[in-house]
mmCIF file of C-alpha atoms and ligand atoms in Angstrom:
data_model
loop_
_atom_site.group_PDB
_atom_site.id
_atom_site.type_symbol
_atom_site.label_atom_id
_atom_site.label_comp_id
_atom_site.label_asym_id
_atom_site.label_seq_id
_atom_site.Cartn_x
_atom_site.Cartn_y
_atom_site.Cartn_z
ATOM 1 C CA MET A 1 0.000 0.000 0.000
ATOM 2 C CA ILE A 2 1.308 3.436 -0.903
ATOM 3 C CA ILE A 3 0.732 6.191 1.645
ATOM 4 C CA PHE A 4 0.397 9.742 0.379
ATOM 5 C CA LYS A 5 0.340 12.815 2.583
ATOM 6 C CA LYS A 6 0.374 15.480 -0.129
ATOM 7 C CA SER A 7 -2.655 16.216 -2.291
ATOM 8 C CA GLN A 8 -0.648 16.877 -5.431
ATOM 9 C CA ASP A 9 1.260 13.592 -5.100
ATOM 10 C CA ILE A 10 -1.838 11.415 -4.796
ATOM 11 C CA LYS A 11 -3.588 13.371 -7.536
ATOM 12 C CA ASP A 12 -0.675 12.802 -9.955
ATOM 13 C CA TYR A 13 -0.498 9.113 -9.001
ATOM 14 C CA ILE A 14 -4.217 8.521 -9.592
ATOM 15 C CA LEU A 15 -4.181 10.375 -12.904
ATOM 16 C CA ARG A 16 -1.350 8.094 -14.056
ATOM 17 C CA GLU A 17 -3.223 4.986 -12.890
ATOM 18 C CA LYS A 18 -6.318 6.141 -14.767
ATOM 19 C CA THR A 19 -4.360 6.386 -18.006
ATOM 20 C CA LEU A 20 -3.454 2.699 -17.448
ATOM 21 C CA GLY A 21 -7.172 1.877 -17.316
ATOM 22 C CA HIS A 22 -7.510 1.523 -13.537
ATOM 23 C CA LYS A 23 -10.699 2.777 -11.909
ATOM 24 C CA PRO A 24 -10.283 4.456 -8.533
ATOM 25 C CA GLY A 25 -12.828 3.381 -5.911
ATOM 26 C CA PHE A 26 -12.759 5.842 -3.024
ATOM 27 C CA ILE A 27 -13.581 5.194 0.626
ATOM 28 C CA PRO A 28 -13.281 8.344 2.745
ATOM 29 C CA THR A 29 -13.030 7.680 6.502
ATOM 30 C CA MET A 30 -12.073 9.308 9.770
ATOM 31 C CA GLY A 31 -10.030 6.288 10.833
ATOM 32 C CA ALA A 32 -10.375 4.096 13.947
ATOM 33 C CA LEU A 33 -11.275 1.484 11.368
ATOM 34 C CA HIS A 34 -13.589 -1.459 12.010
ATOM 35 C CA ALA A 35 -15.420 -4.143 10.038
ATOM 36 C CA GLY A 36 -17.935 -1.549 8.748
ATOM 37 C CA HIS A 37 -15.167 0.327 6.946
ATOM 38 C CA LEU A 38 -13.673 -2.950 5.730
ATOM 39 C CA SER A 39 -17.003 -3.929 4.155
ATOM 40 C CA LEU A 40 -16.777 -0.831 1.950
ATOM 41 C CA ILE A 41 -13.266 -1.836 0.938
ATOM 42 C CA ALA A 42 -14.436 -5.392 0.220
ATOM 43 C CA LYS A 43 -17.215 -4.028 -1.999
ATOM 44 C CA ALA A 44 -14.775 -1.843 -3.926
ATOM 45 C CA ARG A 45 -12.449 -4.795 -4.323
ATOM 46 C CA ALA A 46 -15.279 -6.974 -5.631
ATOM 47 C CA ASN A 47 -15.886 -4.202 -8.191
ATOM 48 C CA LYS A 48 -12.209 -4.479 -9.231
ATOM 49 C CA MET A 49 -11.398 -0.906 -8.286
ATOM 50 C CA LEU A 50 -8.049 0.626 -7.532
ATOM 51 C CA LEU A 51 -8.671 0.871 -3.779
ATOM 52 C CA ILE A 52 -8.152 4.350 -2.370
ATOM 53 C CA CYS A 53 -8.884 5.019 1.267
ATOM 54 C CA SER A 54 -8.467 8.306 3.131
ATOM 55 C CA ILE A 55 -8.159 8.902 6.854
ATOM 56 C CA PHE A 56 -8.811 12.451 7.956
ATOM 57 C CA VAL A 57 -10.562 13.565 11.118
ATOM 58 C CA ASN A 58 -12.196 16.646 9.667
ATOM 59 C CA PRO A 59 -12.335 19.434 12.249
ATOM 60 C CA THR A 60 -15.015 21.403 10.395
ATOM 61 C CA GLN A 61 -17.714 18.749 10.759
ATOM 62 C CA PHE A 62 -17.540 18.553 14.559
ATOM 63 C CA ASN A 63 -20.019 20.907 16.141
ATOM 64 C CA ASP A 64 -18.921 19.555 19.540
ATOM 65 C CA LYS A 65 -15.288 20.376 20.422
ATOM 66 C CA ASN A 66 -15.147 17.618 23.026
ATOM 67 C CA ASP A 67 -16.296 15.019 20.472
ATOM 68 C CA PHE A 68 -13.509 16.149 18.091
ATOM 69 C CA GLU A 69 -10.832 16.071 20.778
ATOM 70 C CA LYS A 70 -11.889 12.632 21.959
ATOM 71 C CA TYR A 71 -12.399 11.108 18.516
ATOM 72 C CA PRO A 72 -10.371 7.861 18.589
ATOM 73 C CA VAL A 73 -7.101 7.868 16.633
ATOM 74 C CA THR A 74 -5.577 4.429 15.970
ATOM 75 C CA ILE A 75 -3.467 5.122 12.924
ATOM 76 C CA GLU A 76 -0.990 2.246 13.237
ATOM 77 C CA ALA A 77 -3.712 -0.366 13.648
ATOM 78 C CA ASP A 78 -5.605 1.298 10.772
ATOM 79 C CA ILE A 79 -2.634 1.012 8.429
ATOM 80 C CA GLU A 80 -2.250 -2.668 9.305
ATOM 81 C CA MET A 81 -5.956 -3.324 8.684
ATOM 82 C CA LEU A 82 -5.808 -1.552 5.342
ATOM 83 C CA GLU A 83 -2.698 -3.502 4.289
ATOM 84 C CA ASN A 84 -4.436 -6.759 5.210
ATOM 85 C CA ALA A 85 -7.580 -5.706 3.360
ATOM 86 C CA GLY A 86 -5.550 -5.182 0.176
ATOM 87 C CA CYS A 87 -5.989 -1.420 0.036
ATOM 88 C CA ASP A 88 -3.787 0.067 -2.712
ATOM 89 C CA VAL A 89 -3.504 3.665 -1.611
ATOM 90 C CA LEU A 90 -3.986 5.508 1.670
ATOM 91 C CA PHE A 91 -4.337 9.279 1.707
ATOM 92 C CA LEU A 92 -3.341 10.684 5.070
ATOM 93 C CA PRO A 93 -3.441 14.454 4.708
ATOM 94 C CA SER A 94 -2.855 17.214 7.247
ATOM 95 C CA VAL A 95 -5.444 19.930 7.869
ATOM 96 C CA ASP A 96 -3.338 22.322 5.744
ATOM 97 C CA GLU A 97 -3.362 19.911 2.791
ATOM 98 C CA ILE A 98 -7.144 19.709 2.886
ATOM 99 C CA TYR A 99 -7.746 23.356 3.682
ATOM 100 C CA PRO A 100 -4.925 25.424 2.207
ATOM 101 C CA GLY A 101 -5.572 28.946 3.411
ATOM 102 C CA GLY A 102 -7.702 27.672 6.291
ATOM 103 C CA PRO A 103 -11.120 26.021 6.545
ATOM 104 C CA GLU A 104 -12.884 29.399 6.349
ATOM 105 C CA LYS A 105 -11.783 29.680 2.712
ATOM 106 C CA ALA A 106 -13.033 26.201 1.743
ATOM 107 C CA LYS A 107 -16.049 26.183 -0.519
ATOM 108 C CA GLY A 108 -19.344 25.465 1.221
ATOM 109 C CA TYR A 109 -22.497 23.924 -0.224
ATOM 110 C CA ASP A 110 -26.147 24.424 0.635
ATOM 111 C CA PHE A 111 -28.024 21.182 1.246
ATOM 112 C CA GLY A 112 -31.339 22.941 1.866
ATOM 113 C CA TYR A 113 -33.997 20.831 3.585
ATOM 114 C CA LEU A 114 -31.572 17.961 4.304
ATOM 115 C CA ASP A 115 -29.565 20.250 6.553
ATOM 116 C CA THR A 116 -32.597 21.320 8.576
ATOM 117 C CA ILE A 117 -33.771 17.957 9.944
ATOM 118 C CA LEU A 118 -32.476 15.116 12.158
ATOM 119 C CA GLU A 119 -28.640 15.269 12.142
ATOM 120 C CA GLY A 120 -28.756 18.700 10.489
ATOM 121 C CA ALA A 121 -30.981 20.062 13.248
ATOM 122 C CA GLN A 122 -29.120 18.347 16.106
ATOM 123 C CA ARG A 123 -25.634 19.174 14.853
ATOM 124 C CA PRO A 124 -25.627 22.687 13.350
ATOM 125 C CA GLY A 125 -22.830 23.100 10.806
ATOM 126 C CA HIS A 126 -22.090 19.369 10.656
ATOM 127 C CA PHE A 127 -23.151 18.783 7.051
ATOM 128 C CA HIS A 128 -21.531 22.029 5.982
ATOM 129 C CA GLY A 129 -18.241 20.543 7.210
ATOM 130 C CA VAL A 130 -18.949 17.146 5.653
ATOM 131 C CA GLY A 131 -19.661 18.874 2.327
ATOM 132 C CA GLN A 132 -16.431 20.884 2.537
ATOM 133 C CA VAL A 133 -14.191 17.914 3.198
ATOM 134 C CA VAL A 134 -15.784 15.495 0.758
ATOM 135 C CA ALA A 135 -15.827 18.132 -2.005
ATOM 136 C CA ARG A 136 -12.112 18.702 -1.482
ATOM 137 C CA LEU A 137 -11.355 14.966 -1.353
ATOM 138 C CA LEU A 138 -13.352 14.351 -4.537
ATOM 139 C CA GLU A 139 -11.426 17.108 -6.313
ATOM 140 C CA ILE A 140 -8.144 15.482 -5.308
ATOM 141 C CA VAL A 141 -9.015 11.799 -5.845
ATOM 142 C CA GLN A 142 -11.467 12.141 -8.760
ATOM 143 C CA PRO A 143 -12.782 8.621 -8.209
ATOM 144 C CA HIS A 144 -14.810 6.443 -10.534
ATOM 145 C CA THR A 145 -16.957 5.260 -7.591
ATOM 146 C CA LEU A 146 -17.512 6.667 -4.112
ATOM 147 C CA TYR A 147 -18.337 4.066 -1.431
ATOM 148 C CA LEU A 148 -20.507 5.131 1.495
ATOM 149 C CA GLY A 149 -22.115 3.316 4.415
ATOM 150 C CA GLN A 150 -25.866 3.232 4.966
ATOM 151 C CA LYS A 151 -25.076 3.600 8.671
ATOM 152 C CA ASP A 152 -24.919 7.350 7.990
ATOM 153 C CA TYR A 153 -28.141 7.465 5.994
ATOM 154 C CA GLN A 154 -28.688 11.207 5.936
ATOM 155 C CA GLN A 155 -25.030 11.743 5.066
ATOM 156 C CA CYS A 156 -25.509 9.480 2.027
ATOM 157 C CA LEU A 157 -28.337 11.720 0.784
ATOM 158 C CA VAL A 158 -26.311 14.854 1.533
ATOM 159 C CA LEU A 159 -23.350 13.478 -0.411
ATOM 160 C CA ARG A 160 -25.506 12.417 -3.354
ATOM 161 C CA LYS A 161 -26.729 15.995 -3.433
ATOM 162 C CA LEU A 162 -23.131 17.243 -3.172
ATOM 163 C CA THR A 163 -22.156 15.273 -6.291
ATOM 164 C CA GLU A 164 -25.115 16.887 -8.111
ATOM 165 C CA LEU A 165 -24.155 20.366 -6.895
ATOM 166 C CA MET A 166 -20.560 19.728 -8.019
ATOM 167 C CA GLY A 167 -21.830 18.536 -11.418
ATOM 168 C CA LEU A 168 -20.113 15.143 -11.068
ATOM 169 C CA LYS A 169 -22.498 13.294 -13.373
ATOM 170 C CA GLU A 170 -20.081 10.457 -14.130
ATOM 171 C CA LEU A 171 -19.330 9.646 -10.491
ATOM 172 C CA LYS A 172 -21.001 6.487 -9.208
ATOM 173 C CA VAL A 173 -22.112 6.420 -5.584
ATOM 174 C CA GLU A 174 -22.472 2.988 -3.957
ATOM 175 C CA ILE A 175 -24.210 2.695 -0.612
ATOM 176 C CA CYS A 176 -23.197 -0.383 1.383
ATOM 177 C CA PRO A 177 -25.298 -2.047 4.113
ATOM 178 C CA THR A 178 -24.638 -1.367 7.791
ATOM 179 C CA VAL A 179 -22.331 -3.864 9.503
ATOM 180 C CA ARG A 180 -23.464 -4.727 13.040
ATOM 181 C CA GLU A 181 -22.170 -6.360 16.189
ATOM 182 C CA ALA A 182 -23.834 -9.599 17.340
ATOM 183 C CA ASP A 183 -26.421 -7.688 19.416
ATOM 184 C CA GLY A 184 -27.306 -5.455 16.489
ATOM 185 C CA LEU A 185 -25.278 -2.395 17.506
ATOM 186 C CA ALA A 186 -24.088 -0.666 14.333
ATOM 187 C CA MET A 187 -20.301 -0.682 14.231
ATOM 188 C CA SER A 188 -18.892 2.773 14.819
ATOM 189 C CA SER A 189 -15.552 4.251 15.782
ATOM 190 C CA ARG A 190 -17.331 5.899 18.705
ATOM 191 C CA ASN A 191 -18.329 2.492 20.171
ATOM 192 C CA ARG A 192 -14.766 2.199 21.508
ATOM 193 C CA ARG A 193 -15.527 5.003 23.906
ATOM 194 C CA LEU A 194 -18.415 3.156 25.561
ATOM 195 C CA THR A 195 -17.795 1.718 29.013
ATOM 196 C CA GLU A 196 -18.687 -1.934 29.580
ATOM 197 C CA SER A 197 -22.037 -1.072 31.129
ATOM 198 C CA GLN A 198 -22.830 1.457 28.403
ATOM 199 C CA ARG A 199 -21.893 -1.070 25.739
ATOM 200 C CA ALA A 200 -24.218 -3.619 27.381
ATOM 201 C CA ILE A 201 -27.282 -1.438 26.667
ATOM 202 C CA ALA A 202 -26.221 0.030 23.313
ATOM 203 C CA GLY A 203 -27.894 -2.770 21.316
ATOM 204 C CA LEU A 204 -31.216 -1.287 22.378
ATOM 205 C CA ILE A 205 -31.009 1.284 19.583
ATOM 206 C CA TYR A 206 -31.174 -1.465 16.966
ATOM 207 C CA GLN A 207 -33.916 -3.311 18.880
ATOM 208 C CA CYS A 208 -35.994 -0.126 18.807
ATOM 209 C CA LEU A 209 -35.469 0.219 15.052
ATOM 210 C CA VAL A 210 -36.570 -3.384 14.553
ATOM 211 C CA SER A 211 -39.672 -2.781 16.673
ATOM 212 C CA ILE A 212 -40.539 0.272 14.543
ATOM 213 C CA GLU A 213 -40.372 -1.931 11.486
ATOM 214 C CA SER A 214 -42.283 -4.843 12.989
ATOM 215 C CA LYS A 215 -45.127 -2.667 14.297
ATOM 216 C CA GLN A 216 -45.874 -0.955 10.991
ATOM 217 C CA HIS A 217 -49.179 -2.791 10.558
ATOM 218 C CA ALA A 218 -50.395 -1.980 14.054
ATOM 219 C CA GLY A 219 -50.787 1.586 12.845
ATOM 220 C CA ASP A 220 -49.790 4.515 14.956
ATOM 221 C CA PHE A 221 -46.118 5.562 14.762
ATOM 222 C CA SER A 222 -46.457 8.087 17.579
ATOM 223 C CA VAL A 223 -47.254 5.220 19.974
ATOM 224 C CA VAL A 224 -44.255 3.141 18.819
ATOM 225 C CA LYS A 225 -42.008 6.212 18.955
ATOM 226 C CA LYS A 226 -43.069 6.926 22.548
ATOM 227 C CA GLU A 227 -42.463 3.271 23.500
ATOM 228 C CA CYS A 228 -38.938 3.432 22.049
ATOM 229 C CA GLU A 229 -38.148 6.717 23.808
ATOM 230 C CA ASP A 230 -39.445 5.363 27.117
ATOM 231 C CA ILE A 231 -37.446 2.116 26.856
ATOM 232 C CA MET A 232 -34.251 4.007 26.032
ATOM 233 C CA LYS A 233 -34.788 6.502 28.850
ATOM 234 C CA ALA A 234 -35.533 3.696 31.313
ATOM 235 C CA LYS A 235 -32.059 2.273 30.543
ATOM 236 C CA GLY A 236 -30.461 5.659 31.129
ATOM 237 C CA MET A 237 -30.034 6.636 27.486
ATOM 238 C CA THR A 238 -31.078 10.029 26.114
ATOM 239 C CA PRO A 239 -32.884 9.732 22.788
ATOM 240 C CA GLU A 240 -32.378 12.800 20.559
ATOM 241 C CA TYR A 241 -34.778 11.651 17.892
ATOM 242 C CA VAL A 242 -36.775 8.578 16.965
ATOM 243 C CA ALA A 243 -38.048 9.281 13.473
ATOM 244 C CA LEU A 244 -39.748 7.792 10.473
ATOM 245 C CA ALA A 245 -39.041 9.359 7.094
ATOM 246 C CA ASP A 246 -39.440 8.907 3.374
ATOM 247 C CA ALA A 247 -36.394 6.884 2.352
ATOM 248 C CA HIS A 248 -35.869 8.904 -0.868
ATOM 249 C CA ASP A 249 -36.020 12.479 0.342
ATOM 250 C CA LEU A 250 -36.208 12.197 4.156
ATOM 251 C CA THR A 251 -39.567 13.930 4.421
ATOM 252 C CA ILE A 252 -40.460 13.339 8.053
ATOM 253 C CA LEU A 253 -43.550 11.124 8.363
ATOM 254 C CA GLU A 254 -45.935 11.461 11.259
ATOM 255 C CA ASN A 255 -47.247 7.986 10.599
ATOM 256 C CA TYR A 256 -46.527 4.829 8.632
ATOM 257 C CA ASP A 257 -47.302 5.310 4.957
ATOM 258 C CA ALA A 258 -47.595 2.122 2.932
ATOM 259 C CA ASP A 259 -47.306 4.102 -0.314
ATOM 260 C CA ARG A 260 -43.835 5.387 0.411
ATOM 261 C CA PRO A 261 -40.431 3.771 0.902
ATOM 262 C CA MET A 262 -39.641 4.366 4.581
ATOM 263 C CA VAL A 263 -36.583 4.579 6.800
ATOM 264 C CA ALA A 264 -36.542 4.608 10.598
ATOM 265 C CA LEU A 265 -33.774 6.641 12.226
ATOM 266 C CA ILE A 266 -32.581 7.033 15.800
ATOM 267 C CA ALA A 267 -29.975 9.221 17.486
ATOM 268 C CA ALA A 268 -29.327 8.687 21.180
ATOM 269 C CA ARG A 269 -26.738 9.554 23.766
ATOM 270 C CA ILE A 270 -25.299 7.082 26.205
ATOM 271 C CA GLY A 271 -23.369 9.195 28.672
ATOM 272 C CA GLU A 272 -21.414 11.597 26.471
ATOM 273 C CA ILE A 273 -21.307 9.224 23.485
ATOM 274 C CA ARG A 274 -23.727 10.000 20.712
ATOM 275 C CA LEU A 275 -24.781 7.102 18.496
ATOM 276 C CA ILE A 276 -26.922 7.015 15.348
ATOM 277 C CA ASP A 277 -28.486 4.171 13.408
ATOM 278 C CA ASN A 278 -31.254 3.482 10.914
ATOM 279 C CA ILE A 279 -33.008 0.694 9.043
ATOM 280 C CA LEU A 280 -35.093 0.645 5.916
ATOM 281 C CA VAL A 281 -38.668 -0.256 6.816
ATOM 282 C CA GLU A 282 -39.341 -3.152 4.467
ATOM 283 C CA ARG A 283 -42.957 -3.947 3.778
ATOM 284 C CA HIS A 284 -44.113 -7.433 4.609
HETATM 285 P P1 AMP B 1 -16.434 7.360 9.321
HETATM 286 O O1 AMP B 1 -15.028 6.914 9.487
HETATM 287 O O2 AMP B 1 -17.288 7.141 10.519
HETATM 288 O O3 AMP B 1 -16.538 8.752 8.750
HETATM 289 O O4 AMP B 1 -17.064 6.394 8.226
HETATM 290 C C1 AMP B 1 -16.486 6.254 6.941
HETATM 291 C C2 AMP B 1 -17.447 5.515 6.049
HETATM 292 O O5 AMP B 1 -17.720 4.218 6.607
HETATM 293 C C3 AMP B 1 -18.811 6.222 5.926
HETATM 294 O O6 AMP B 1 -19.284 6.102 4.591
HETATM 295 C C4 AMP B 1 -19.659 5.454 6.887
HETATM 296 O O7 AMP B 1 -21.040 5.499 6.590
HETATM 297 C C5 AMP B 1 -19.115 4.048 6.723
HETATM 298 N N1 AMP B 1 -19.444 3.239 7.896
HETATM 299 C C6 AMP B 1 -19.227 3.558 9.201
HETATM 300 N N2 AMP B 1 -19.715 2.598 10.005
HETATM 301 C C7 AMP B 1 -20.257 1.644 9.204
HETATM 302 C C8 AMP B 1 -20.934 0.412 9.428
HETATM 303 N N3 AMP B 1 -21.154 -0.053 10.665
HETATM 304 N N4 AMP B 1 -21.357 -0.300 8.366
HETATM 305 C C9 AMP B 1 -21.150 0.164 7.101
HETATM 306 N N5 AMP B 1 -20.524 1.321 6.812
HETATM 307 C C10 AMP B 1 -20.086 2.060 7.846
#
């Protein structure tokens, strides 16, 4: 695996590889890698891509300073995992490489409605930062395919919109299913910060999502939502939202709607750790 730290170097390398007929598949990450990240790499490998991974903990997407400072950094273990996964190229830039002239000068994008709900509402400025960093990374890497995890459902829609706003019509975006622990907890770099007792209850988020799906025929979402909030609170968690939305455009739904594709989404805090998860509400 080749490690690049300079934008120009990786850009030149990828352009050369493209002339040889190789297709760059890009997996942007913030490191502290786990099996969820590796599933994106496996997908890109199955698609016979030139595997490009980036690790960059982007300061501009953290609305909470404490969360940024405590974000896990495990770079040596990450490099070993990427080597073992057959990653071809790792981009490991500094803040200056990503934001020459400072983050204030980086181009911002307007995601409209998507930035006003759920994660957008709970974390002001978060998607602005996500848009800044991914736009910059896409300009540098110019991938054939961008691999994203469904775990961050709203982010997937935001980034699809980003590619439209950037006019990247040729870029393919592949969304890969969420990888979970045995109890259903979605894998996340932040899970490492959970204490043993916090970890023991964290699977409840997924159980609540499953109950939202399984109770769709009973009718009233507000009742199911209240049940989920109460169960989480009873275990000492703080739910930020328990929501049902149109899976295409994230219109918030007050109730189940059999005529629309639906997604259920939850954000909850356990102590100071904030976790998010979602599932598509399949009709059966
Ligand atoms: P992050 O390092 O958290 O920014 O995540 C980098 C990419 O990995 C994003 O596209 C995430 O959605 C994806 N990802 C994170 N966790 C998982 C998971 N448990 N399953 C699948 N993809 C994931």
